[in-house]
mmCIF file of C-alpha atoms (C1' of nucleotides) in Angstrom:
data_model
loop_
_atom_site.group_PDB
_atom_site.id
_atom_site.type_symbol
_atom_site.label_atom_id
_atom_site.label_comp_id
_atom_site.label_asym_id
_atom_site.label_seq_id
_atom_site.Cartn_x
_atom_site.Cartn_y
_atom_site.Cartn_z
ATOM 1 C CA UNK A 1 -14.745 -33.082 202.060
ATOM 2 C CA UNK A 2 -11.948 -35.216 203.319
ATOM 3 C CA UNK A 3 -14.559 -38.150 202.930
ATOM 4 C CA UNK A 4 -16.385 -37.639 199.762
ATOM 5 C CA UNK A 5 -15.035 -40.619 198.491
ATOM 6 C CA UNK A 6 -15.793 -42.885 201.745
ATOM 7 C CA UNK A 7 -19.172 -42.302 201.267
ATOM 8 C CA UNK A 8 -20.021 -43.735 197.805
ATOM 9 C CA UNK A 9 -18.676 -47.387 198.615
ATOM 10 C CA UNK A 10 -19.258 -48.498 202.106
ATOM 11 C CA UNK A 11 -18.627 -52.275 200.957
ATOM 12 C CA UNK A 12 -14.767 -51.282 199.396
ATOM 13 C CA UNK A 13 -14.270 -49.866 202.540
ATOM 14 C CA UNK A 14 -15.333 -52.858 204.478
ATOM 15 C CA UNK A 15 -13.542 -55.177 202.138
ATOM 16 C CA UNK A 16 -10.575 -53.019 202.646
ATOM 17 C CA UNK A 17 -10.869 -52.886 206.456
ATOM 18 C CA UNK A 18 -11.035 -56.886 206.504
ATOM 19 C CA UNK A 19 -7.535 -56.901 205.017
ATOM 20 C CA UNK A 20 -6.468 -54.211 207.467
ATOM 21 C CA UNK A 21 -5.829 -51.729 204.360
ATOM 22 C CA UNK A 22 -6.766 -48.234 205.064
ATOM 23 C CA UNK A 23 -9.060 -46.628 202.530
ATOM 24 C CA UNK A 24 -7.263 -44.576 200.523
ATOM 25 C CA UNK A 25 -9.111 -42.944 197.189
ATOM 26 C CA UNK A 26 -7.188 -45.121 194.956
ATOM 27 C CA UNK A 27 -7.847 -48.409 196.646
ATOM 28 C CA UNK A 28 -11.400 -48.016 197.316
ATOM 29 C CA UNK A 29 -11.627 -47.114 193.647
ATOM 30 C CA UNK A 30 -9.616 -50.190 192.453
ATOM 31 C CA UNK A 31 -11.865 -52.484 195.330
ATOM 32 C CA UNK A 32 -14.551 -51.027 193.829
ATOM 33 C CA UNK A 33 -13.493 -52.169 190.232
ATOM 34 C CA UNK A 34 -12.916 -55.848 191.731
ATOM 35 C CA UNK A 35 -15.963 -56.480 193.974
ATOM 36 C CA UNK A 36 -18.133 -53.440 193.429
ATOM 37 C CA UNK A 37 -20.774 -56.100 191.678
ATOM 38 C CA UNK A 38 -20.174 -58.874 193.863
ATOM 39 C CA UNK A 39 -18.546 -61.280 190.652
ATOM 40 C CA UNK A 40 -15.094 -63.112 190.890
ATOM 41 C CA UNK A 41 -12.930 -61.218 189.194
ATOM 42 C CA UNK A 42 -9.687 -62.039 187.128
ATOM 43 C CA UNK A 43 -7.580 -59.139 186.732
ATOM 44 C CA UNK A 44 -3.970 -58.153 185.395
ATOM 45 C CA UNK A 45 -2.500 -54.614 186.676
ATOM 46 C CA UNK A 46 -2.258 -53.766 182.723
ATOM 47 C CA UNK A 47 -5.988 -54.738 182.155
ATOM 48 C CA UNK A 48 -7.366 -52.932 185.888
ATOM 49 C CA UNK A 49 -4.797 -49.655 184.632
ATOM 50 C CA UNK A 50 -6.387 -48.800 181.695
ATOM 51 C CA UNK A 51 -10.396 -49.553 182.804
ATOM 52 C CA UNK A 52 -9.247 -47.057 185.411
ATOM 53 C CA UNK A 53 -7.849 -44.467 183.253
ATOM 54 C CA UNK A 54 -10.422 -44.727 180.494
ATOM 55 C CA UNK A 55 -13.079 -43.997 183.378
ATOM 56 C CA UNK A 56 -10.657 -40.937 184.435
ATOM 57 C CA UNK A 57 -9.705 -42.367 187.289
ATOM 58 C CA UNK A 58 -6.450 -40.689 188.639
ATOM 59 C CA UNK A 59 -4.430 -44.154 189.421
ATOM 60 C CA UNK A 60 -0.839 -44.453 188.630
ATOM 61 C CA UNK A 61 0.236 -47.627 186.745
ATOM 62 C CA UNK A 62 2.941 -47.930 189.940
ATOM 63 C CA UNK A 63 -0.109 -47.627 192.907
ATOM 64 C CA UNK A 64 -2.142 -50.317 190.940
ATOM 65 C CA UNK A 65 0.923 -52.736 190.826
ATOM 66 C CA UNK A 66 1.944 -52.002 194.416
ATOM 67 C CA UNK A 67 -2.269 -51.784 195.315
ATOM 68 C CA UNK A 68 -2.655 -55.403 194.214
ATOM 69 C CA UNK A 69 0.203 -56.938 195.908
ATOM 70 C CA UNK A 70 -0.829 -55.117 199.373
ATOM 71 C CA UNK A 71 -4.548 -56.966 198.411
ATOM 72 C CA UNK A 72 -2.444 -59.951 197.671
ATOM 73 C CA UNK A 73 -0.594 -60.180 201.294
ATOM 74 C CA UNK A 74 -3.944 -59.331 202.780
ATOM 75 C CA UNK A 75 -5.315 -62.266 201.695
ATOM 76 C CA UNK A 76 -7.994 -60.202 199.887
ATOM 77 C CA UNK A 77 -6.948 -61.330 196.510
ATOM 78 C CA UNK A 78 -5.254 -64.559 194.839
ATOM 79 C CA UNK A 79 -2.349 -64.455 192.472
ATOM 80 C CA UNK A 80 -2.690 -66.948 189.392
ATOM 81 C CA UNK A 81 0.352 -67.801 187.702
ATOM 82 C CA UNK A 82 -0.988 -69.069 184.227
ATOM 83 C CA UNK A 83 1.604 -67.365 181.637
ATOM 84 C CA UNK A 84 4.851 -66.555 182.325
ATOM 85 C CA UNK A 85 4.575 -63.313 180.871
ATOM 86 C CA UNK A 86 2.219 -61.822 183.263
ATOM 87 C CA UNK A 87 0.170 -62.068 186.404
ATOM 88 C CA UNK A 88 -3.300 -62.607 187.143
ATOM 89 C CA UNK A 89 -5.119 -61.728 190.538
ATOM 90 C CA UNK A 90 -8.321 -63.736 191.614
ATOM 91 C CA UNK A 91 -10.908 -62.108 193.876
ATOM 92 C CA UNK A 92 -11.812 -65.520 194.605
ATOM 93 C CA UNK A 93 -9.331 -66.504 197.558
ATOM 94 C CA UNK A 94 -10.807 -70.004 197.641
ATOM 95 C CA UNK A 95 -8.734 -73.055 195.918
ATOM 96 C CA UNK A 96 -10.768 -73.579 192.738
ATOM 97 C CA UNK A 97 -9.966 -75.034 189.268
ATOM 98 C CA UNK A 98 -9.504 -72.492 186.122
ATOM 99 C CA UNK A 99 -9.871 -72.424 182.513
ATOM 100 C CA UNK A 100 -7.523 -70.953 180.983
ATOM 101 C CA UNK A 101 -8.157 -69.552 177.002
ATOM 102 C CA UNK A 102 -4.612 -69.852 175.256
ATOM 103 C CA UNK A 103 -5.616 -68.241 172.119
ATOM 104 C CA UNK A 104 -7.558 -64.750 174.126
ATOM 105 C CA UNK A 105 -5.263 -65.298 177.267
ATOM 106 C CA UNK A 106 -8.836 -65.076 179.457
ATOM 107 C CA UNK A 107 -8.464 -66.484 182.512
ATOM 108 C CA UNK A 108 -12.188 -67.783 183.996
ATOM 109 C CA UNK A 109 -12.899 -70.033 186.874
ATOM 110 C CA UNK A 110 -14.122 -73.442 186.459
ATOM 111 C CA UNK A 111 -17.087 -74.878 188.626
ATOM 112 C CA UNK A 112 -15.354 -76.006 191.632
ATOM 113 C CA UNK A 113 -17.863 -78.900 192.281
ATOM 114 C CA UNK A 114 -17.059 -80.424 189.066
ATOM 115 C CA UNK A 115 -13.438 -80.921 189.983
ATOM 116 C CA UNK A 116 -12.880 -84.014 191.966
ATOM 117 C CA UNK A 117 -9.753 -85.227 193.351
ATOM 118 C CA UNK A 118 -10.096 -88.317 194.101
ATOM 119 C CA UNK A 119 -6.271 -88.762 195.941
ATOM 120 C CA UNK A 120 -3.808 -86.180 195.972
ATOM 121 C CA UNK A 121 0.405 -87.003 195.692
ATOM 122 C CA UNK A 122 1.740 -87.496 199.563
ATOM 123 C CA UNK A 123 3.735 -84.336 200.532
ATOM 124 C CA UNK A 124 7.284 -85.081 201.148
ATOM 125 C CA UNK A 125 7.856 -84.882 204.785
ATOM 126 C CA UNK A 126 8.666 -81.608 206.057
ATOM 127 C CA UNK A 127 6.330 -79.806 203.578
ATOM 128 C CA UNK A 128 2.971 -78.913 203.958
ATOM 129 C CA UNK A 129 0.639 -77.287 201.036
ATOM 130 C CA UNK A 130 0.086 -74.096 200.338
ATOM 131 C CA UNK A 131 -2.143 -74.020 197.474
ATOM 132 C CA UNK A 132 -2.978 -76.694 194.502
ATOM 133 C CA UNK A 133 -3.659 -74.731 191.391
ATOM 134 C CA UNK A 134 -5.275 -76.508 188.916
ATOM 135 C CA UNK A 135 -5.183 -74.771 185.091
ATOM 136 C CA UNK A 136 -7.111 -76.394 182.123
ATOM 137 C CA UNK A 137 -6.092 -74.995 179.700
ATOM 138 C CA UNK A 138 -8.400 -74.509 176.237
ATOM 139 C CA UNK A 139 -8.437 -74.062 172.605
ATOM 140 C CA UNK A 140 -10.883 -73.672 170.455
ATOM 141 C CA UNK A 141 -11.927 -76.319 168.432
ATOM 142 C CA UNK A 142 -11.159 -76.587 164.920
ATOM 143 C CA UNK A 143 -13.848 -77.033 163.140
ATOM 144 C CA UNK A 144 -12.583 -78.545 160.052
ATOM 145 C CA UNK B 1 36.726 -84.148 162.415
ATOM 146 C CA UNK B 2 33.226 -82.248 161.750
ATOM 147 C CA UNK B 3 31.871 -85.094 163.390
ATOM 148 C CA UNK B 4 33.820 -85.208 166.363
ATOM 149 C CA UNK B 5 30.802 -83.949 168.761
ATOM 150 C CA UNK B 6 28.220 -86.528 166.789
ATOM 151 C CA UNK B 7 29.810 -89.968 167.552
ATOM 152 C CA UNK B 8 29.869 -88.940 171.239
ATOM 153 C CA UNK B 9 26.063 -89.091 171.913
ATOM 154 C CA UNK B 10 24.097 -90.785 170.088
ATOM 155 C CA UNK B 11 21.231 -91.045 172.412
ATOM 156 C CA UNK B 12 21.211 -87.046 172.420
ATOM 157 C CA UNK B 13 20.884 -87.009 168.717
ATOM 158 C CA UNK B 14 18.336 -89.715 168.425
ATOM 159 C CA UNK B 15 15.898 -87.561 170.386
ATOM 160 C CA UNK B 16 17.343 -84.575 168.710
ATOM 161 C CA UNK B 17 15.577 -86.339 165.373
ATOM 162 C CA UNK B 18 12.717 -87.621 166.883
ATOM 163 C CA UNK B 19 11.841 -83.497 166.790
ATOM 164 C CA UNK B 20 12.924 -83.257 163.877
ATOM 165 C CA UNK B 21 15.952 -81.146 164.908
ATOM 166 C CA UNK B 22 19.675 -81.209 163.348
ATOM 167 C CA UNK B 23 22.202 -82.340 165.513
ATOM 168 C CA UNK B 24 24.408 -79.041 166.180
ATOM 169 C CA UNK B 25 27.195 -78.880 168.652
ATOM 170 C CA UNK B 26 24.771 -76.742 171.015
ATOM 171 C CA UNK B 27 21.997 -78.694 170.605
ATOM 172 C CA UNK B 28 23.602 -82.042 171.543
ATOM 173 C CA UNK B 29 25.259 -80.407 174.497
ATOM 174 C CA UNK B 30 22.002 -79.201 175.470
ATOM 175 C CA UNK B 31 20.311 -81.963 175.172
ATOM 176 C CA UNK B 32 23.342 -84.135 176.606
ATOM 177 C CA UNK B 33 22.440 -82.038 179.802
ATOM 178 C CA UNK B 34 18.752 -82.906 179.374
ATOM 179 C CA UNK B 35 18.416 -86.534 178.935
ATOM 180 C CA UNK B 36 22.003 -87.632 179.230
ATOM 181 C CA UNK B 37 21.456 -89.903 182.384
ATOM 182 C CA UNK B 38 17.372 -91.057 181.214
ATOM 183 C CA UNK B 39 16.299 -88.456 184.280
ATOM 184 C CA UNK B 40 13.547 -86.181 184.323
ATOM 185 C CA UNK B 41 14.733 -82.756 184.111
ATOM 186 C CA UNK B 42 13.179 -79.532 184.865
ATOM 187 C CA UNK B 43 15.512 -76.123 183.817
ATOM 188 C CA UNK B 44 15.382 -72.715 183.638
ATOM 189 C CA UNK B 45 17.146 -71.029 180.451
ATOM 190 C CA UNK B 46 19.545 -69.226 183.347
ATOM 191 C CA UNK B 47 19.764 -72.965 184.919
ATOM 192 C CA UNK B 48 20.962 -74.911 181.954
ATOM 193 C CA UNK B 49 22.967 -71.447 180.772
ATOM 194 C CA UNK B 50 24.929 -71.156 184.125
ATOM 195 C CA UNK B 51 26.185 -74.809 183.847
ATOM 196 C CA UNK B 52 27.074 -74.834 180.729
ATOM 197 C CA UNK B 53 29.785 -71.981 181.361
ATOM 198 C CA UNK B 54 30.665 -73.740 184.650
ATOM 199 C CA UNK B 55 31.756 -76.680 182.184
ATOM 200 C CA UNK B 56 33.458 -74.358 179.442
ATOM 201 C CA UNK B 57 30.874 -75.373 176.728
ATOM 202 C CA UNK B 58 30.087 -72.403 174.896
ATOM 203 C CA UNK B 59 26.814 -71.773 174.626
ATOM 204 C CA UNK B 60 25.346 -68.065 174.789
ATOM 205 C CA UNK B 61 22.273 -67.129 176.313
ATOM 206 C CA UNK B 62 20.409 -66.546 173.726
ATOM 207 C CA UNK B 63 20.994 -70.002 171.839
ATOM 208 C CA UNK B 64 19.745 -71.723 174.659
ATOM 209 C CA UNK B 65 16.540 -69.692 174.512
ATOM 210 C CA UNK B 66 16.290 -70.902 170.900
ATOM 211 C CA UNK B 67 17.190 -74.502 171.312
ATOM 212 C CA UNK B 68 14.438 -74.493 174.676
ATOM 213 C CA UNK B 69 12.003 -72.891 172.221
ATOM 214 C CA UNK B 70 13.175 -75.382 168.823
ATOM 215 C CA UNK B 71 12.652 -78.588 172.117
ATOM 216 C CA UNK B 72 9.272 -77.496 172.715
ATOM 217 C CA UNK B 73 7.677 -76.746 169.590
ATOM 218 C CA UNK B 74 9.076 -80.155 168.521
ATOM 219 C CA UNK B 75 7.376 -81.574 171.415
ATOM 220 C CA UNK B 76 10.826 -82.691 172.940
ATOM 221 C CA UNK B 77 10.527 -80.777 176.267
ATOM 222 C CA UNK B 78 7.178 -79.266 177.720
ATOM 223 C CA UNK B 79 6.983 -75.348 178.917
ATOM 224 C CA UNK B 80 5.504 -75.440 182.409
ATOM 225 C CA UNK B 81 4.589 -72.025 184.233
ATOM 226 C CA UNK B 82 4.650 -71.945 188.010
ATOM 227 C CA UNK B 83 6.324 -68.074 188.490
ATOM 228 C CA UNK B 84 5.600 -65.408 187.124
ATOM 229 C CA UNK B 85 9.215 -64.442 186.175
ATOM 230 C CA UNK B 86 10.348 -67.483 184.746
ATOM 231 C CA UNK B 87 10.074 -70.815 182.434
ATOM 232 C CA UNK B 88 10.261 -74.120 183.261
ATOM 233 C CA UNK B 89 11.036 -77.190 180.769
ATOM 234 C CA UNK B 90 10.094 -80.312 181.552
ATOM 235 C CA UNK B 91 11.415 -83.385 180.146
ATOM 236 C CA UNK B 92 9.128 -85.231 180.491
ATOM 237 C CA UNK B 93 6.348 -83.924 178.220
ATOM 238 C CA UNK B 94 3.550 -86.404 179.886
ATOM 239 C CA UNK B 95 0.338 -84.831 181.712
ATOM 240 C CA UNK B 96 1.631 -85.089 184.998
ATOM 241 C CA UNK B 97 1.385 -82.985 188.695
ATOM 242 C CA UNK B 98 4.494 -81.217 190.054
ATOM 243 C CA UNK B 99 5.437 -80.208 193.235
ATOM 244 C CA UNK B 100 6.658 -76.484 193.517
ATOM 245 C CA UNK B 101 8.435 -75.547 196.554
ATOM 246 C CA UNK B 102 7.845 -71.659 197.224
ATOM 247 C CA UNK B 103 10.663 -71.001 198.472
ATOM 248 C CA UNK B 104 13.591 -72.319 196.858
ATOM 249 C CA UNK B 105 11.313 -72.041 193.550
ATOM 250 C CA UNK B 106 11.982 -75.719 192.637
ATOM 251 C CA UNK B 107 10.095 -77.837 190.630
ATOM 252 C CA UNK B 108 10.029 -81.884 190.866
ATOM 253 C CA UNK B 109 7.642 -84.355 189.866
ATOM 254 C CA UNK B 110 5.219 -85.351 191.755
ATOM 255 C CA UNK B 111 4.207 -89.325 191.321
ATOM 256 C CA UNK B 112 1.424 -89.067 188.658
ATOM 257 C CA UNK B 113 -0.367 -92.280 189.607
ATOM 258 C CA UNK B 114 -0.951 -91.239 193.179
ATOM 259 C CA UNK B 115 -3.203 -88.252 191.615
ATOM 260 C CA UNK B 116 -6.688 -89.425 190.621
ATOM 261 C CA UNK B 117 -9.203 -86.608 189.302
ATOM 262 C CA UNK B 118 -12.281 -88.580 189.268
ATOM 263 C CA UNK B 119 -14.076 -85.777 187.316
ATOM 264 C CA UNK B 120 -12.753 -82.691 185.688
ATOM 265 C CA UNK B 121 -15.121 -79.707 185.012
ATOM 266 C CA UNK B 122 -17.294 -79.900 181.788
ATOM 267 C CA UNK B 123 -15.226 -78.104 178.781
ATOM 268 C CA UNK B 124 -17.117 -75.259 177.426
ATOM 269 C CA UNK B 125 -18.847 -75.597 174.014
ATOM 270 C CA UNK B 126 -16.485 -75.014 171.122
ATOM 271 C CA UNK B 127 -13.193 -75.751 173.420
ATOM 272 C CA UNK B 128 -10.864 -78.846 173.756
ATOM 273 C CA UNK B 129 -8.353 -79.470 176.774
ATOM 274 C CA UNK B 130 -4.833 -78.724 175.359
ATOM 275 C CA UNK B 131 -3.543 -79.697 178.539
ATOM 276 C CA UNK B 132 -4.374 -79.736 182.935
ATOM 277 C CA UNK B 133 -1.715 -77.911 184.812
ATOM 278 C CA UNK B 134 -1.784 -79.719 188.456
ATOM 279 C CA UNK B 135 0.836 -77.755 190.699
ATOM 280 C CA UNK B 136 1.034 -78.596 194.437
ATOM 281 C CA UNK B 137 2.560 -75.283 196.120
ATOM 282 C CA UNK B 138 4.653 -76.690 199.435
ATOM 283 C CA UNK B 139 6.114 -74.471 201.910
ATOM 284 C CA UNK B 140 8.463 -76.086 204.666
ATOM 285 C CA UNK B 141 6.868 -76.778 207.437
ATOM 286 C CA UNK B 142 7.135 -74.673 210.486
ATOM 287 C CA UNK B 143 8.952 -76.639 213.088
ATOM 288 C CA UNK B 144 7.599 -74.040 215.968
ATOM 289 C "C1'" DG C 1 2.416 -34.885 213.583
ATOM 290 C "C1'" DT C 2 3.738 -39.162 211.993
ATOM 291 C "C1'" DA C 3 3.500 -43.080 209.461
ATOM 292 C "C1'" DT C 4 2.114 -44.632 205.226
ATOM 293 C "C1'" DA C 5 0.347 -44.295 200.279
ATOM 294 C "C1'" DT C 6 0.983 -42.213 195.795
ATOM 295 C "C1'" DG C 7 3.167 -40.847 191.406
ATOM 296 C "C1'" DC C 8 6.744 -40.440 188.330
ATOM 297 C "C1'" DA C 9 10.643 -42.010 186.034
ATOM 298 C "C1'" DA C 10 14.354 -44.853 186.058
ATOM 299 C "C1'" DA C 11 15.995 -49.417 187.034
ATOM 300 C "C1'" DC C 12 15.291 -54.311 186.589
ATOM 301 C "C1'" DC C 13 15.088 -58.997 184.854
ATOM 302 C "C1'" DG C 14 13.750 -62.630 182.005
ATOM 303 C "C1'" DT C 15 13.055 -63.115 177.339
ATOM 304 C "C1'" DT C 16 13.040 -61.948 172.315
ATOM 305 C "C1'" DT C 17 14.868 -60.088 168.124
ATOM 306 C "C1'" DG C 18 17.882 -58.146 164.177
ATOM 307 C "C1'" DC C 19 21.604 -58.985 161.905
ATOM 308 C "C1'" DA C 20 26.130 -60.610 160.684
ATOM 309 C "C1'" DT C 21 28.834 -64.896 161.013
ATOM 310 C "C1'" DG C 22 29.440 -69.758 160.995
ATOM 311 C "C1'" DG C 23 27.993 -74.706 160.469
ATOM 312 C "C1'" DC C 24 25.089 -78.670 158.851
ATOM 313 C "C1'" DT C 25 23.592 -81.515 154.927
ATOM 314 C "C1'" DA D 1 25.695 -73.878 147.703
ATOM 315 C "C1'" DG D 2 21.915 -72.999 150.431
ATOM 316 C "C1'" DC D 3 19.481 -72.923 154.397
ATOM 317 C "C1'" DC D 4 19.475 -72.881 159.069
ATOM 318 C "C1'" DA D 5 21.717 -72.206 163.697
ATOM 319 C "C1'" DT D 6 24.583 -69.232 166.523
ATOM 320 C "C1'" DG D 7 26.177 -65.151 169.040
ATOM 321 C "C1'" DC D 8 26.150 -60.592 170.366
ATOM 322 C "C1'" DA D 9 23.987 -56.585 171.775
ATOM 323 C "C1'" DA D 10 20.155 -53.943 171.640
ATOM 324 C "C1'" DA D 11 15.155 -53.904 172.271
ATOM 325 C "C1'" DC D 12 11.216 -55.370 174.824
ATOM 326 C "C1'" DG D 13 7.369 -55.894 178.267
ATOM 327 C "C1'" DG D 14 5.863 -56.624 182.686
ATOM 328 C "C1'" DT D 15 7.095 -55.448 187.196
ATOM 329 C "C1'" DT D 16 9.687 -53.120 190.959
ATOM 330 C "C1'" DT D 17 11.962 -49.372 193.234
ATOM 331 C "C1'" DG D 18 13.823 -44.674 194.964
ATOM 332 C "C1'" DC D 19 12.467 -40.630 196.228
ATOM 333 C "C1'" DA D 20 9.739 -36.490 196.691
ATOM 334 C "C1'" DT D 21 4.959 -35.225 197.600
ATOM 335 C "C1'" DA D 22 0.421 -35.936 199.450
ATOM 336 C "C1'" DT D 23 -2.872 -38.238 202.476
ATOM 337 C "C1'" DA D 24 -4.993 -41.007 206.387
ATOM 338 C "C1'" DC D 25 -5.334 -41.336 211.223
#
DNA sequence: GTATATGCAAACCGTTTGCATGGCT
DNA sequence: AGCCATGCAAACGGTTTGCATATAC
């Protein structure tokens, strides 16, 4: 009974294993959350915390916080720094444009084809990229 | 001798009314620090705070909040969010791509006309762009 | 058995706020 | 005079951490 919960979600467990993360119940259960469907995801600790405990799922606010940042140095998930006041994690690892809703504070991705960049700013020497996050950011329009 | 702080700058107070905003002893000594020498500027709240005690201007914490809140709703100074844990201003309140280096968390310009987005993704129905956050993460590069 | 993950509560840090004082017009 | 800005300290919210317990391998 040690691996009840190893049975129910061989694709966590994989997703886990890719990362080099051993399956623990709380992380398969929070993998689950993120790619149990197969969708991108865009997730805050607060919002994947209480989906978890509403569903009566035993995770501590502390294990999802430290959970996503051990998915984060994995390379499993991406952090997305949109508003200062908290952070987002992608399940999309790929570089790829977002919307960003200021009014609901939803963070979705944009179609990546659509986004061309036609020349990018030389790198000053010594430097070399580590990501280019692009943010539109939306309102809705008035409609007076 | 009320005036005494006013005759001093009057570039800072020009763009102190171009918001809109009254010309206060803090306000001109913040944005003294700002735009005194016509450079782009991009602070912290800590940033501008910690230099303004180095030079014996009194200015608490909290004012400078305020005034870096007043600058931005009066379209003085843009908010720019690269960190999770803190907020940029940006004098120059242009559309415009920054660099971010990772590891010393600073922020620069990056030369807007060598960026060229020769298409953006289409805006969902019922939206408007309120602005496009470009930010090109660098990391030093490894010399090994 | 040993290293590592979890949970709780307390600490943390950047930011905001309430309220009394002081300054601008 | 009246309204608005300032300063202090306390509150706040998201995130991290220390430490004891539990779990994976």
């Amino acid at each position: 009974m040690a691996k009840n919960f190893l049975d129910v979600s061989p694709t966590a467990i994989q997703w886990l294993s890719k990362g080099g993360l051993r399956p623990t119940r709380q992380r398969v259960i929070i993998a689950e959350r993120l790619i149990g469907d197969g969708q991108n995801r865009h997730v805050t600790a607060e919002s994947l915390f209480s989906v978890s405990n509403k569903r009566g799922d035993k995770v501590s606010l502390a294990t999802v916080y430290n959970t996503l940042r051990a998915f984060c140095s994995a390379g499993l998930v991406r952090e997305i720094t949109v508003d200062g006041s908290k952070s987002y994690f992608d399940t999309n690892v790929s570089d790829h444009p977002h919307f960003y809703w200021e009014d609901s504070a939803d963070l979705v991705d944009a179609p990546s084809e659509e986004l061309k960049i036609a020349s990018l700013p030389e790198v000053p020497a010594g430097a070399e990229i580590s990501k280019v996050d692009v943010v539109i950011r939306l309102r809705r329009k008035s409609t007076d």
